Tab-separated table of C-alpha atoms in Angstrom:
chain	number	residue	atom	x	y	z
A	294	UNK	CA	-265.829	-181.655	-117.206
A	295	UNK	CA	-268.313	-178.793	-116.573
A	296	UNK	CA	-267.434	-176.432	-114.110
A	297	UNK	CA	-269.946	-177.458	-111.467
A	298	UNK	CA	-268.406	-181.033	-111.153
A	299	UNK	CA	-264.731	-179.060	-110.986
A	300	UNK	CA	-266.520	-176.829	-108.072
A	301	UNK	CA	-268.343	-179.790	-106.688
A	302	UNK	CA	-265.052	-182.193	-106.476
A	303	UNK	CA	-262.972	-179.630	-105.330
A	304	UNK	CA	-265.569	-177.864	-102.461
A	305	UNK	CA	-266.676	-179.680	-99.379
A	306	UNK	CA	-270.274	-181.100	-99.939
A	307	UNK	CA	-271.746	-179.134	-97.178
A	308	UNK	CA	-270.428	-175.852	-98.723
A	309	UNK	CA	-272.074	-176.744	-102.558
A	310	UNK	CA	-275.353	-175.304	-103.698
A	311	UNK	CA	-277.214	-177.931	-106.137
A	312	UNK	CA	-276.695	-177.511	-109.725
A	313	UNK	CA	-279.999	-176.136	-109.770
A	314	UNK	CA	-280.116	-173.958	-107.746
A	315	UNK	CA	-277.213	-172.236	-109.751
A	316	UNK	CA	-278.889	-172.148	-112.605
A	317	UNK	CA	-281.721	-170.383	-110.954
A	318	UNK	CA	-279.181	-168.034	-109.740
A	319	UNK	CA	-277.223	-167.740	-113.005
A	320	UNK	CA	-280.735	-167.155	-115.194
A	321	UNK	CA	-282.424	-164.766	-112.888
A	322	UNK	CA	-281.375	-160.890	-113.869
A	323	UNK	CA	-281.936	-159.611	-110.699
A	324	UNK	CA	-279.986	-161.304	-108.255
A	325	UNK	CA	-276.794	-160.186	-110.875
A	326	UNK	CA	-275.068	-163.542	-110.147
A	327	UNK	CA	-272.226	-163.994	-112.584
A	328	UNK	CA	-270.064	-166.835	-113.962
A	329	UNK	CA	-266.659	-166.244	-115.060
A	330	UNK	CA	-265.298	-169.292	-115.984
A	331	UNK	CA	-261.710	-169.527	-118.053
A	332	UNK	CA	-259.487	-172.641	-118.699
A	333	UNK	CA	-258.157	-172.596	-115.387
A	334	UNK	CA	-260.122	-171.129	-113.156
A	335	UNK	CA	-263.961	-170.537	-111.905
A	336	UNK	CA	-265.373	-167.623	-110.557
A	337	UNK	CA	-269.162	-167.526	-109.067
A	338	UNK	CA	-269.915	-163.809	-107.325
A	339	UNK	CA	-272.768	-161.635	-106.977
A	340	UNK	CA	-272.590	-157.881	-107.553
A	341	UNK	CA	-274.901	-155.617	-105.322
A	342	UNK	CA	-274.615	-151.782	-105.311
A	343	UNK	CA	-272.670	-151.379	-102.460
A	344	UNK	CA	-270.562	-154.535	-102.481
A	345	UNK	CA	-269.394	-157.766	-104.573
A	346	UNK	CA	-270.088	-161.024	-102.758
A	347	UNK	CA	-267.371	-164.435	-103.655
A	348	UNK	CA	-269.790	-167.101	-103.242
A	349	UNK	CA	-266.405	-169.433	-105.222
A	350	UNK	CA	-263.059	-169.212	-106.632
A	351	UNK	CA	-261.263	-171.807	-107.933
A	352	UNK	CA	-258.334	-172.171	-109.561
A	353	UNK	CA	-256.890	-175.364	-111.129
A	354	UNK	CA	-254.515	-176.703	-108.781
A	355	UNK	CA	-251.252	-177.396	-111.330
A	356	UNK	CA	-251.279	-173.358	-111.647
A	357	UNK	CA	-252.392	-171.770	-108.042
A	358	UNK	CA	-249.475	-169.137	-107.198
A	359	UNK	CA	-249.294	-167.881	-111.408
A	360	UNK	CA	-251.180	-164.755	-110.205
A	361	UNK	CA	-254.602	-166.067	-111.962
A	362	UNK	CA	-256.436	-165.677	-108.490
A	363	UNK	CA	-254.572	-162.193	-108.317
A	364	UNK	CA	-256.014	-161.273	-111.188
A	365	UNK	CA	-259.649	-162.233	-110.679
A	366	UNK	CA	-259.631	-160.478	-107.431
A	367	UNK	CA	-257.795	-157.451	-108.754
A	368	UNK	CA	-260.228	-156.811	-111.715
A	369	UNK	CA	-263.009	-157.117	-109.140
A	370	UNK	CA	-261.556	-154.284	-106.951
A	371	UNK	CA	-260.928	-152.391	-109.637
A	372	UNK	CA	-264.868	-151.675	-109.226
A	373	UNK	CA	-264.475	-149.777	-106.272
A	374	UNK	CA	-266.326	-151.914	-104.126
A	375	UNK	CA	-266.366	-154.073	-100.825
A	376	UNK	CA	-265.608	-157.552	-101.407
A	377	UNK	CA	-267.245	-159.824	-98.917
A	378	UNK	CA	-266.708	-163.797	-98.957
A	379	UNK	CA	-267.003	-166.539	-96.814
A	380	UNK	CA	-264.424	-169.150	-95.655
A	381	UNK	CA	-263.903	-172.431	-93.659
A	382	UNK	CA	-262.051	-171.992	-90.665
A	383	UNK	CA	-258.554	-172.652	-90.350
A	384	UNK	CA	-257.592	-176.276	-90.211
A	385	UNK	CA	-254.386	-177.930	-89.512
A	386	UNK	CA	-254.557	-180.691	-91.209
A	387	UNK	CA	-256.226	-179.011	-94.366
A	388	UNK	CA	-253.495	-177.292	-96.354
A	389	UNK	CA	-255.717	-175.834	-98.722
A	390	UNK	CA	-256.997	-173.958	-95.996
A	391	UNK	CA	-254.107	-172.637	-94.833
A	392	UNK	CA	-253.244	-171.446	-97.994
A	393	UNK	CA	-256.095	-170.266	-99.128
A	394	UNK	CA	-256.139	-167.766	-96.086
A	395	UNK	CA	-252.573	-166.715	-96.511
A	396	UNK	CA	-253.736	-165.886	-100.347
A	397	UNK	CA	-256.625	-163.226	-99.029
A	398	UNK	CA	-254.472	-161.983	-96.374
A	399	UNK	CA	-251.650	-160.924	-98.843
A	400	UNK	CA	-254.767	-159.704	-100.951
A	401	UNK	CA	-255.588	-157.311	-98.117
A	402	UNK	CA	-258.633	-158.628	-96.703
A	403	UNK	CA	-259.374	-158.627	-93.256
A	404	UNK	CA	-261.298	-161.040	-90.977
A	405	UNK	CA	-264.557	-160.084	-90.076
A	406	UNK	CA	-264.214	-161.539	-86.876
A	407	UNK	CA	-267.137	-160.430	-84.437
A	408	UNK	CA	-269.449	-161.934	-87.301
A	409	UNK	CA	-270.629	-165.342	-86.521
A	410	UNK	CA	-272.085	-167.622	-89.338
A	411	UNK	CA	-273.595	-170.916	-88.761
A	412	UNK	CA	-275.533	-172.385	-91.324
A	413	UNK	CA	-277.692	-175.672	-92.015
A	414	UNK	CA	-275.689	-177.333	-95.539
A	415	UNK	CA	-278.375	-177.174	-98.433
A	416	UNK	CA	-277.114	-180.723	-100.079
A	417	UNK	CA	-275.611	-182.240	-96.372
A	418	UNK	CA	-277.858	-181.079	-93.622
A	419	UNK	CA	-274.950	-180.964	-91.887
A	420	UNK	CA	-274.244	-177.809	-89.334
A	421	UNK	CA	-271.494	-175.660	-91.022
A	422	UNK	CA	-269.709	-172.904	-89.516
A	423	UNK	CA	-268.193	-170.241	-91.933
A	424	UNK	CA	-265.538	-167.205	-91.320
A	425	UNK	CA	-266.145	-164.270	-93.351
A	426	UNK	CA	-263.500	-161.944	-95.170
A	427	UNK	CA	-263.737	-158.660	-96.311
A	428	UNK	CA	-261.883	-156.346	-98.284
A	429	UNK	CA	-262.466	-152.582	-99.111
A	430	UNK	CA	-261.232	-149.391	-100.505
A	431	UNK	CA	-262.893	-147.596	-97.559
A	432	UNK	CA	-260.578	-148.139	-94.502
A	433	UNK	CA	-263.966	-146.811	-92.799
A	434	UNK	CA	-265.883	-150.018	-93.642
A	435	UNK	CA	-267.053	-151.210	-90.169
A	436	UNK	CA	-268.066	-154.833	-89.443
A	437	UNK	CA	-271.245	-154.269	-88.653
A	438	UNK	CA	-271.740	-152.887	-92.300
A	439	UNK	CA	-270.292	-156.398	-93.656
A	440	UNK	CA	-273.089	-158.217	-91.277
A	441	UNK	CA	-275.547	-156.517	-92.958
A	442	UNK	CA	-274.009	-157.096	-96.260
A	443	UNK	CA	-273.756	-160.623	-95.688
A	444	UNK	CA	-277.113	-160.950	-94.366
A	445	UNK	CA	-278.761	-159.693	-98.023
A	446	UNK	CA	-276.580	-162.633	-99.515
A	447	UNK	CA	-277.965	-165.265	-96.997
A	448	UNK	CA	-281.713	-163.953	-98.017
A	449	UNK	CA	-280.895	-162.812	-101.251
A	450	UNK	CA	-279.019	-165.941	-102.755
A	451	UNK	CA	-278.544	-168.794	-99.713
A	452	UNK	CA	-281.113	-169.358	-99.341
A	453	UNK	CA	-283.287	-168.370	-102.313
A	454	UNK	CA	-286.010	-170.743	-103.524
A	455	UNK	CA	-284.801	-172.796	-100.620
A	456	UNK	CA	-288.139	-174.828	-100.070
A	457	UNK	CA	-288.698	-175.081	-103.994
A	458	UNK	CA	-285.182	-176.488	-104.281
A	459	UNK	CA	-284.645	-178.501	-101.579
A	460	UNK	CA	-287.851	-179.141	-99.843
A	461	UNK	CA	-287.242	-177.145	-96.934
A	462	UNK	CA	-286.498	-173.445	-95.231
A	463	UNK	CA	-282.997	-172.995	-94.017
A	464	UNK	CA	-282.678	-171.024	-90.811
A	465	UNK	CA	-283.855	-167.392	-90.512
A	466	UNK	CA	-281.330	-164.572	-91.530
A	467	UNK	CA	-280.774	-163.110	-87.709
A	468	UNK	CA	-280.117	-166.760	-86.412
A	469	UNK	CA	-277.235	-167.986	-89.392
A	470	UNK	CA	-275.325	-164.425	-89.390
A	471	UNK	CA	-274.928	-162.274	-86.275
A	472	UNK	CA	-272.414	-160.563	-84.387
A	473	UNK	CA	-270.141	-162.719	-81.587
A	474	UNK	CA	-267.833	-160.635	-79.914
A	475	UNK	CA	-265.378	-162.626	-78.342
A	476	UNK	CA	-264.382	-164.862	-81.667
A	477	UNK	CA	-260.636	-164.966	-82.409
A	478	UNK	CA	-259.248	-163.338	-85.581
A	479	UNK	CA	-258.246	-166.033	-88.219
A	480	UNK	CA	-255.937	-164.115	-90.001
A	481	UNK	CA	-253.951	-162.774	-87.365
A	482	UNK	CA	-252.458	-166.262	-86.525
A	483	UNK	CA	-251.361	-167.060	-90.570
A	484	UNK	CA	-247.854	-166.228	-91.357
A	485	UNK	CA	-247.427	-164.177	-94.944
């Protein structure tokens, strides 16, 4: 199985990017979108100058909690960067959600949570709303510097070729990603 049907039956639909349009990603030097893809696990992330952007990780499900997502994340700090990624919100009756926010909270990343992010899905059309995580090694970093962040990945990757690939343009930048000051913090309610 290639590791775009592992992402695609593991991910929601409305959270996928076509096959496509990771290719385009994947074969274009300058958006420096990598693939590092192992026998149990898939990593998709984009490396700017002044931050590394998760678009996915995976890892197989028979060995989540052997320390392989550790270790992906770990060699990716090890660059000395911001780490930005984006999340669905907590949902009760999705465990992998639960989980998968008690994994980046032990990680150290914090909840970016005055940035709102609502997004039309490229495959779905569907209205998707997204939480976004953060980790640095600059206690400094300020939220407003991971909204701008995230808004180069929007423009930069999201939403890239968008009427090429998919016959349409997605919503402007400023309307998908921008600041919301009374939204709750995700992580503060998940239990180590």
């Amino acid at each position: 199985m290639t590791w775009y049907k592992k992402l695609k039956e593991y991910f929601p639909q409305e959270e996928m990017k076509s096959q496509e349009h990771f290719e385009v990603l994947l074969n274009n030097e300058s958006k420096n979108y990598y693939l590092d893809e192992g026998n149990n696990h898939i990593l998709l992330y984009a490396e700017r100058d002044k931050f590394i952007f998760i678009d996915y990780l995976y890892v197989i499900g028979n060995v989540r909690g052997n320390g392989i997502g550790k270790q992906l994340l770990d060699k990716l700090k090890l660059k000395g960067k911001p780490i930005f990624l984006e999340v669905e919100p907590a949902n009760e009756t999705e465990e992998d959600t639960q989980r998968r926010l008690k994994f980046y909270k032990r990680e150290g990343f914090e909840h970016a949570s005055s940035v709102h992010y609502k997004k039309t899905s490229p495959v779905t059309e569907e209205e998707v709303e997204l939480e976004i995580l953060y980790w640095s090694p600059d206690p400094a970093l300020m939220e407003h510097d991971v909204l701008k962040g995230m808004q180069d990945v929007y423009r930069e990757l999201h939403t890239y070729k968008d009427e090429e690939l998919y016959g349409r343009a997605f919503e402007p930048t400023e309307q998908a990603l921008k600041i919301h000051v009374d939204k709750t913090n995700i992580l503060e309610e998940i239990k180590s």
